mmCIF file of C-alpha atoms in Angstrom:
data_model
loop_
_atom_site.group_PDB
_atom_site.id
_atom_site.type_symbol
_atom_site.label_atom_id
_atom_site.label_comp_id
_atom_site.label_asym_id
_atom_site.label_seq_id
_atom_site.Cartn_x
_atom_site.Cartn_y
_atom_site.Cartn_z
ATOM 1 C CA UNK I 12 69.575 -6.686 93.540
ATOM 2 C CA UNK I 13 70.015 -9.261 96.303
ATOM 3 C CA UNK I 14 69.439 -8.358 99.949
ATOM 4 C CA UNK I 15 70.879 -10.937 102.340
ATOM 5 C CA UNK I 16 70.190 -11.505 106.021
ATOM 6 C CA UNK I 17 72.023 -14.834 106.300
ATOM 7 C CA UNK I 18 74.667 -16.860 104.501
ATOM 8 C CA UNK I 19 73.513 -18.331 101.158
ATOM 9 C CA UNK I 20 72.269 -21.913 101.178
ATOM 10 C CA UNK I 21 74.425 -22.900 98.186
ATOM 11 C CA UNK I 22 77.952 -22.093 97.096
ATOM 12 C CA UNK I 23 76.942 -18.969 95.146
ATOM 13 C CA UNK I 24 75.238 -15.716 96.033
ATOM 14 C CA UNK I 25 72.243 -15.143 93.718
ATOM 15 C CA UNK I 26 71.984 -11.880 91.809
ATOM 16 C CA UNK I 27 68.524 -11.417 93.296
ATOM 17 C CA UNK I 28 65.261 -10.161 91.793
ATOM 18 C CA UNK I 29 64.987 -7.319 89.283
ATOM 19 C CA UNK I 30 65.249 -3.783 90.649
ATOM 20 C CA UNK I 31 62.315 -1.359 90.173
ATOM 21 C CA UNK I 32 61.785 0.037 86.650
ATOM 22 C CA UNK I 33 63.855 -2.795 85.183
ATOM 23 C CA UNK I 34 62.941 -5.854 83.181
ATOM 24 C CA UNK I 35 65.261 -8.838 83.306
ATOM 25 C CA UNK I 36 65.000 -11.780 80.912
ATOM 26 C CA UNK I 37 66.733 -15.124 80.534
ATOM 27 C CA UNK I 38 66.615 -15.833 76.804
ATOM 28 C CA UNK I 39 67.698 -18.394 74.237
ATOM 29 C CA UNK I 40 69.668 -17.570 71.087
ATOM 30 C CA UNK I 41 66.451 -16.454 69.342
ATOM 31 C CA UNK I 42 65.661 -14.057 72.231
ATOM 32 C CA UNK I 43 62.745 -16.219 73.420
ATOM 33 C CA UNK I 44 62.351 -16.725 77.200
ATOM 34 C CA UNK I 45 63.619 -20.080 78.492
ATOM 35 C CA UNK I 46 61.719 -22.184 81.072
ATOM 36 C CA UNK I 47 62.208 -21.671 84.800
ATOM 37 C CA UNK I 48 65.545 -23.086 85.897
ATOM 38 C CA UNK I 49 66.906 -23.455 82.354
ATOM 39 C CA UNK I 50 70.161 -21.634 81.512
ATOM 40 C CA UNK I 51 70.110 -18.800 79.019
ATOM 41 C CA UNK I 52 71.409 -15.344 78.157
ATOM 42 C CA UNK I 53 70.719 -12.627 80.710
ATOM 43 C CA UNK I 54 69.133 -9.548 79.113
ATOM 44 C CA UNK I 55 68.153 -6.205 80.638
ATOM 45 C CA UNK I 56 65.449 -3.827 79.464
ATOM 46 C CA UNK I 57 63.921 -0.622 80.764
ATOM 47 C CA UNK I 58 65.310 2.699 81.962
ATOM 48 C CA UNK I 59 68.638 1.094 82.919
ATOM 49 C CA UNK I 60 69.675 0.445 79.308
ATOM 50 C CA UNK I 61 72.118 2.943 77.832
ATOM 51 C CA UNK I 62 72.627 4.035 74.240
ATOM 52 C CA UNK I 63 75.625 1.885 73.358
ATOM 53 C CA UNK I 64 79.390 1.638 73.543
ATOM 54 C CA UNK I 65 81.284 4.858 72.859
ATOM 55 C CA UNK I 66 83.001 4.813 69.447
ATOM 56 C CA UNK I 67 82.329 1.097 69.031
ATOM 57 C CA UNK I 68 79.421 0.550 66.605
ATOM 58 C CA UNK I 69 80.143 -3.186 66.158
ATOM 59 C CA UNK I 70 79.815 -3.996 69.855
ATOM 60 C CA UNK I 71 76.802 -1.716 70.092
ATOM 61 C CA UNK I 72 74.968 -3.589 67.331
ATOM 62 C CA UNK I 73 75.749 -6.939 68.983
ATOM 63 C CA UNK I 74 74.630 -5.957 72.480
ATOM 64 C CA UNK I 75 71.947 -3.250 72.105
ATOM 65 C CA UNK I 76 68.715 -3.910 70.260
ATOM 66 C CA UNK I 77 64.971 -3.347 70.349
ATOM 67 C CA UNK I 78 63.090 -5.268 73.037
ATOM 68 C CA UNK I 79 60.927 -7.822 71.137
ATOM 69 C CA UNK I 80 58.698 -8.279 74.198
ATOM 70 C CA UNK I 81 58.012 -4.600 74.985
ATOM 71 C CA UNK I 82 57.748 -2.387 71.878
ATOM 72 C CA UNK I 83 59.555 0.924 72.117
ATOM 73 C CA UNK I 84 62.076 -0.216 74.741
ATOM 74 C CA UNK I 85 65.705 -1.172 74.304
ATOM 75 C CA UNK I 86 67.330 -4.480 75.240
ATOM 76 C CA UNK I 87 70.888 -5.089 76.389
ATOM 77 C CA UNK I 88 72.762 -8.405 76.141
ATOM 78 C CA UNK I 89 75.928 -8.247 78.214
ATOM 79 C CA UNK I 90 77.213 -11.742 77.495
ATOM 80 C CA UNK I 91 76.262 -13.304 80.837
ATOM 81 C CA UNK I 92 74.586 -16.675 81.317
ATOM 82 C CA UNK I 93 72.108 -17.276 84.119
ATOM 83 C CA UNK I 94 68.851 -18.891 85.169
ATOM 84 C CA UNK I 95 65.775 -18.041 87.206
ATOM 85 C CA UNK I 96 65.566 -19.735 90.596
ATOM 86 C CA UNK I 97 62.144 -20.895 91.869
ATOM 87 C CA UNK I 98 61.981 -17.946 94.294
ATOM 88 C CA UNK I 99 62.183 -15.385 91.482
ATOM 89 C CA UNK I 100 65.874 -14.615 91.926
ATOM 90 C CA UNK I 101 68.461 -14.571 89.185
ATOM 91 C CA UNK I 102 71.410 -16.992 89.389
ATOM 92 C CA UNK I 103 74.628 -16.129 87.539
ATOM 93 C CA UNK I 104 76.212 -19.085 85.686
ATOM 94 C CA UNK I 105 79.139 -17.498 83.862
ATOM 95 C CA UNK I 106 80.290 -15.475 80.911
ATOM 96 C CA UNK I 107 79.429 -16.362 77.328
ATOM 97 C CA UNK I 108 82.998 -15.700 76.223
ATOM 98 C CA UNK I 109 84.358 -18.128 78.859
ATOM 99 C CA UNK I 110 82.381 -21.090 77.522
ATOM 100 C CA UNK I 111 84.111 -23.596 75.288
ATOM 101 C CA UNK I 112 83.102 -26.796 73.550
ATOM 102 C CA UNK I 113 85.353 -29.833 73.909
ATOM 103 C CA UNK I 114 84.550 -33.378 72.811
ATOM 104 C CA UNK I 115 80.946 -32.361 72.183
ATOM 105 C CA UNK I 116 80.440 -30.921 75.682
ATOM 106 C CA UNK I 117 79.806 -27.238 76.392
ATOM 107 C CA UNK I 118 82.048 -26.297 79.299
ATOM 108 C CA UNK I 119 82.018 -23.265 81.580
ATOM 109 C CA UNK I 120 85.650 -22.445 82.365
ATOM 110 C CA UNK I 121 84.709 -20.312 85.364
ATOM 111 C CA UNK I 122 83.011 -23.232 87.081
ATOM 112 C CA UNK I 123 86.210 -25.288 86.832
ATOM 113 C CA UNK I 124 88.315 -22.403 88.131
ATOM 114 C CA UNK I 125 86.001 -21.857 91.101
ATOM 115 C CA UNK I 126 86.240 -25.542 91.988
ATOM 116 C CA UNK I 127 90.034 -25.441 91.671
ATOM 117 C CA UNK I 128 90.236 -22.442 94.013
ATOM 118 C CA UNK I 129 88.383 -24.401 96.713
ATOM 119 C CA UNK I 130 91.167 -26.996 96.884
ATOM 120 C CA UNK I 131 93.291 -26.446 100.029
ATOM 121 C CA UNK I 132 96.717 -25.176 99.076
ATOM 122 C CA UNK I 133 95.581 -23.423 95.884
ATOM 123 C CA UNK I 134 95.973 -19.640 96.182
ATOM 124 C CA UNK I 135 95.122 -18.705 92.605
ATOM 125 C CA UNK I 136 94.145 -20.643 89.511
ATOM 126 C CA UNK I 137 93.229 -20.467 85.852
ATOM 127 C CA UNK I 138 92.089 -22.968 83.222
ATOM 128 C CA UNK I 139 92.858 -22.631 79.515
ATOM 129 C CA UNK I 140 92.153 -24.647 76.379
ATOM 130 C CA UNK I 141 95.260 -26.052 74.714
ATOM 131 C CA UNK I 142 95.579 -27.768 71.346
ATOM 132 C CA UNK I 143 97.406 -31.088 71.207
ATOM 133 C CA UNK I 144 99.701 -32.181 68.359
ATOM 134 C CA UNK I 145 96.854 -34.260 66.881
ATOM 135 C CA UNK I 146 94.712 -31.043 66.800
ATOM 136 C CA UNK I 147 92.394 -32.268 69.559
ATOM 137 C CA UNK I 148 91.708 -29.865 72.435
ATOM 138 C CA UNK I 149 92.161 -30.351 76.145
ATOM 139 C CA UNK I 150 91.758 -28.396 79.360
ATOM 140 C CA UNK I 151 94.936 -27.397 81.179
ATOM 141 C CA UNK I 152 94.925 -25.943 84.698
ATOM 142 C CA UNK I 153 97.539 -23.618 86.174
ATOM 143 C CA UNK I 154 97.591 -22.879 89.874
ATOM 144 C CA UNK I 155 99.694 -20.949 92.342
ATOM 145 C CA UNK I 156 100.388 -21.873 95.939
ATOM 146 C CA UNK I 157 103.121 -22.293 98.492
ATOM 147 C CA UNK I 158 104.125 -25.624 96.968
ATOM 148 C CA UNK I 159 103.047 -28.050 94.211
ATOM 149 C CA UNK I 160 100.225 -30.471 95.017
ATOM 150 C CA UNK I 161 99.848 -34.085 93.978
ATOM 151 C CA UNK I 162 98.125 -34.291 90.584
ATOM 152 C CA UNK I 163 96.035 -37.252 91.748
ATOM 153 C CA UNK I 164 94.780 -35.162 94.667
ATOM 154 C CA UNK I 165 93.755 -32.337 92.340
ATOM 155 C CA UNK I 166 91.998 -34.742 89.977
ATOM 156 C CA UNK I 167 90.166 -36.359 92.879
ATOM 157 C CA UNK I 168 89.023 -33.031 94.363
ATOM 158 C CA UNK I 169 87.759 -31.673 91.051
ATOM 159 C CA UNK I 170 86.257 -35.007 90.008
ATOM 160 C CA UNK I 171 84.204 -35.113 93.203
ATOM 161 C CA UNK I 172 82.048 -32.175 92.071
ATOM 162 C CA UNK I 173 82.621 -31.920 88.306
ATOM 163 C CA UNK I 174 81.800 -34.339 85.465
ATOM 164 C CA UNK I 175 84.764 -36.168 83.946
ATOM 165 C CA UNK I 176 84.880 -33.975 80.833
ATOM 166 C CA UNK I 177 85.400 -30.857 82.988
ATOM 167 C CA UNK I 178 88.423 -32.208 84.877
ATOM 168 C CA UNK I 179 91.598 -30.761 83.280
ATOM 169 C CA UNK I 180 93.945 -33.187 81.579
ATOM 170 C CA UNK I 181 97.009 -31.504 83.078
ATOM 171 C CA UNK I 182 97.836 -29.420 86.165
ATOM 172 C CA UNK I 183 100.847 -27.098 86.319
ATOM 173 C CA UNK I 184 102.106 -25.325 89.441
ATOM 174 C CA UNK I 185 103.640 -21.883 89.302
ATOM 175 C CA UNK I 186 104.851 -19.687 92.104
ATOM 176 C CA UNK I 187 102.805 -16.812 90.652
ATOM 177 C CA UNK I 188 100.486 -16.690 87.662
ATOM 178 C CA UNK I 189 101.308 -14.125 84.953
ATOM 179 C CA UNK I 190 99.191 -10.952 84.967
ATOM 180 C CA UNK I 191 98.165 -8.478 82.291
ATOM 181 C CA UNK I 192 98.788 -4.736 82.567
ATOM 182 C CA UNK I 193 95.428 -4.253 84.308
ATOM 183 C CA UNK I 194 96.095 -6.942 86.915
ATOM 184 C CA UNK I 195 94.084 -9.836 85.446
ATOM 185 C CA UNK I 196 95.473 -13.329 84.874
ATOM 186 C CA UNK I 197 97.149 -13.403 81.458
ATOM 187 C CA UNK I 198 95.410 -16.376 79.872
ATOM 188 C CA UNK I 199 97.038 -15.795 76.490
ATOM 189 C CA UNK I 200 100.440 -16.375 78.049
ATOM 190 C CA UNK I 201 99.162 -19.442 79.882
ATOM 191 C CA UNK I 202 97.664 -20.873 76.682
ATOM 192 C CA UNK I 203 100.990 -20.484 74.907
ATOM 193 C CA UNK I 204 102.795 -22.011 77.901
ATOM 194 C CA UNK I 205 100.379 -24.958 77.916
ATOM 195 C CA UNK I 206 101.280 -25.690 74.297
ATOM 196 C CA UNK I 207 104.993 -25.554 75.087
ATOM 197 C CA UNK I 208 104.616 -27.855 78.094
ATOM 198 C CA UNK I 209 102.540 -30.290 76.027
ATOM 199 C CA UNK I 210 105.329 -30.488 73.461
ATOM 200 C CA UNK I 211 107.946 -31.090 76.147
ATOM 201 C CA UNK I 212 105.914 -33.629 78.092
ATOM 202 C CA UNK I 213 104.473 -35.426 75.112
ATOM 203 C CA UNK I 214 105.790 -38.977 75.259
ATOM 204 C CA UNK I 215 104.320 -41.881 73.370
ATOM 205 C CA UNK I 216 104.191 -45.137 75.302
ATOM 206 C CA UNK I 217 103.143 -48.009 73.067
ATOM 207 C CA UNK I 218 100.598 -50.619 74.214
ATOM 208 C CA UNK I 219 102.326 -53.529 75.935
ATOM 209 C CA UNK I 220 99.773 -56.325 76.159
ATOM 210 C CA UNK I 221 97.477 -57.934 73.577
ATOM 211 C CA UNK I 222 94.492 -56.396 75.375
ATOM 212 C CA UNK I 223 96.040 -52.930 75.203
ATOM 213 C CA UNK I 224 96.739 -53.414 71.488
ATOM 214 C CA UNK I 225 93.139 -54.531 70.954
ATOM 215 C CA UNK I 226 91.849 -51.477 72.822
ATOM 216 C CA UNK I 227 94.141 -49.148 70.863
ATOM 217 C CA UNK I 228 92.738 -50.511 67.606
ATOM 218 C CA UNK I 229 89.169 -50.043 68.884
ATOM 219 C CA UNK I 230 89.927 -46.485 70.038
ATOM 220 C CA UNK I 231 91.441 -45.675 66.659
ATOM 221 C CA UNK I 232 88.328 -46.840 64.835
ATOM 222 C CA UNK I 233 85.913 -45.023 67.124
ATOM 223 C CA UNK I 234 87.892 -41.762 67.408
ATOM 224 C CA UNK I 235 89.209 -41.651 63.840
ATOM 225 C CA UNK I 236 92.811 -41.490 65.036
ATOM 226 C CA UNK I 237 95.690 -43.594 63.618
ATOM 227 C CA UNK I 238 96.272 -46.609 65.841
ATOM 228 C CA UNK I 239 100.004 -45.945 66.064
ATOM 229 C CA UNK I 240 99.267 -42.603 67.749
ATOM 230 C CA UNK I 241 97.343 -44.105 70.650
ATOM 231 C CA UNK I 242 99.451 -44.953 73.698
ATOM 232 C CA UNK I 243 98.722 -46.890 76.855
ATOM 233 C CA UNK I 244 98.669 -43.700 78.947
ATOM 234 C CA UNK I 245 96.155 -41.909 76.689
ATOM 235 C CA UNK I 246 92.887 -40.618 78.136
ATOM 236 C CA UNK I 247 89.813 -41.539 76.043
ATOM 237 C CA UNK I 248 87.989 -38.239 76.530
ATOM 238 C CA UNK I 249 91.121 -36.115 76.145
ATOM 239 C CA UNK I 250 91.653 -37.737 72.742
ATOM 240 C CA UNK I 251 88.277 -36.453 71.571
ATOM 241 C CA UNK I 252 85.943 -39.086 72.980
ATOM 242 C CA UNK I 253 82.446 -38.243 74.191
ATOM 243 C CA UNK I 254 79.433 -40.155 75.506
ATOM 244 C CA UNK I 255 78.356 -41.281 72.029
ATOM 245 C CA UNK I 256 81.803 -42.546 71.058
ATOM 246 C CA UNK I 257 82.097 -44.256 74.446
ATOM 247 C CA UNK I 258 78.913 -46.200 73.663
ATOM 248 C CA UNK I 259 80.367 -47.133 70.270
ATOM 249 C CA UNK I 260 83.539 -48.301 71.997
ATOM 250 C CA UNK I 261 81.577 -50.498 74.391
ATOM 251 C CA UNK I 262 79.784 -52.081 71.426
ATOM 252 C CA UNK I 263 83.061 -52.558 69.537
ATOM 253 C CA UNK I 264 84.457 -54.394 72.561
ATOM 254 C CA UNK I 265 81.505 -56.757 72.642
ATOM 255 C CA UNK I 266 80.007 -54.983 75.664
ATOM 256 C CA UNK I 267 82.547 -56.601 77.971
ATOM 257 C CA UNK I 268 82.748 -53.118 79.515
ATOM 258 C CA UNK I 269 79.928 -50.633 80.014
ATOM 259 C CA UNK I 270 79.709 -46.895 79.463
ATOM 260 C CA UNK I 271 80.210 -46.380 83.204
ATOM 261 C CA UNK I 272 83.365 -48.504 83.060
ATOM 262 C CA UNK I 273 84.808 -46.330 80.294
ATOM 263 C CA UNK I 274 83.986 -43.157 82.224
ATOM 264 C CA UNK I 275 85.549 -44.589 85.379
ATOM 265 C CA UNK I 276 88.637 -45.993 83.624
ATOM 266 C CA UNK I 277 89.312 -43.589 80.711
ATOM 267 C CA UNK I 278 93.068 -44.327 80.529
ATOM 268 C CA UNK I 279 93.813 -47.110 78.046
ATOM 269 C CA UNK I 280 96.076 -49.145 80.353
ATOM 270 C CA UNK I 281 93.532 -49.012 83.198
ATOM 271 C CA UNK I 282 90.658 -50.003 80.922
ATOM 272 C CA UNK I 283 92.716 -52.872 79.495
ATOM 273 C CA UNK I 284 93.342 -54.155 83.011
ATOM 274 C CA UNK I 285 89.599 -54.061 83.690
ATOM 275 C CA UNK I 286 88.917 -55.945 80.443
ATOM 276 C CA UNK I 287 91.395 -58.632 81.475
ATOM 277 C CA UNK I 288 89.688 -59.009 84.851
ATOM 278 C CA UNK I 289 86.234 -59.234 83.298
ATOM 279 C CA UNK I 290 87.465 -61.746 80.720
ATOM 280 C CA UNK I 291 88.389 -64.253 83.419
ATOM 281 C CA UNK I 292 85.683 -66.905 84.012
ATOM 282 C CA UNK I 293 83.940 -66.725 87.393
ATOM 283 C CA UNK I 294 85.544 -68.927 90.050
ATOM 284 C CA UNK I 295 82.406 -71.027 90.414
ATOM 285 C CA UNK I 296 82.528 -72.000 86.737
ATOM 286 C CA UNK I 297 86.069 -73.413 86.872
ATOM 287 C CA UNK I 298 86.172 -77.183 86.432
ATOM 288 C CA UNK I 299 87.355 -79.432 89.207
ATOM 289 C CA UNK I 300 90.235 -81.820 88.360
ATOM 290 C CA UNK I 301 87.863 -84.803 88.160
ATOM 291 C CA UNK I 302 85.464 -82.964 85.860
ATOM 292 C CA UNK I 303 88.360 -81.918 83.645
ATOM 293 C CA UNK I 304 89.548 -85.553 83.437
ATOM 294 C CA UNK I 305 86.040 -86.763 82.509
ATOM 295 C CA UNK I 306 85.847 -84.134 79.793
ATOM 296 C CA UNK I 307 89.196 -85.130 78.344
ATOM 297 C CA UNK I 308 88.388 -88.909 78.360
ATOM 298 C CA UNK I 309 84.847 -88.414 77.146
ATOM 299 C CA UNK I 310 83.513 -90.305 80.185
ATOM 300 C CA UNK I 311 79.737 -90.517 79.983
ATOM 301 C CA UNK I 312 79.034 -92.698 82.962
ATOM 302 C CA UNK I 313 80.184 -90.289 85.691
ATOM 303 C CA UNK I 314 78.025 -87.531 84.174
ATOM 304 C CA UNK I 315 75.008 -89.851 84.035
ATOM 305 C CA UNK I 316 75.661 -90.920 87.585
ATOM 306 C CA UNK I 317 75.882 -87.302 88.631
ATOM 307 C CA UNK I 318 72.481 -86.585 87.052
ATOM 308 C CA UNK I 319 70.989 -89.594 88.781
ATOM 309 C CA UNK I 320 72.249 -88.418 92.122
#
């Protein structure tokens, strides 16, 4: 229970310390306490724990169990993630059922939605996981507002506070988001709509330059995707790439680009342009006309004279 006498220092209100006669844990999957500050499952024990869910033995078995740390007491796992702050207060991080894993990263959907809602002009928002035709998964954001916003603006705002793998691959404006019978955002409908929009908007644009073709071949090898399915507008991480495969890609390209370059330029056409720039010799290493003529004629004397000088 948190008691506040001023605005919170961060962007979230902590849940506070445990109330009297209650024990609160932050546990790992084996129900062992995690270190201070580490994320884990929030569990409650003590007089606050009930007997179970009415007429639902399966959910009861999954959530209610004996407290392994205090014999004779019951433990309740509600499906929330959190962490202990240094001051002894509990910080809520999200729901277990709203976490997904994409491209090897565990992602908290609620964190993306909260960041989206802070963008000026966004009245309501939701993020869903959609499956692409190649069976890879991607994040798709839906938002409501008075008018559509520039996609680049949305990407920039979310990218300023979220890692690249948490920035949705697509943003769709709607006048109002669909709701369920109990007034919550209907994410099932949005997931189905995301698949339909992906099918409509899916357009393959073949690589145009030799560098783009070389990158497409490298992507195909690293990601295990047929080369003819990789277009110049494809996003490396949306196609299933992760940090490990990005390192492999950098090695496959002879380290002409770094991991940071791939993260900064994940679109194939943009990365190809960077490769072309980095492939150009530095200006200071370009030969002067006289040096080029000496090289072509095999002149030794001018070079010897130059060393003497």
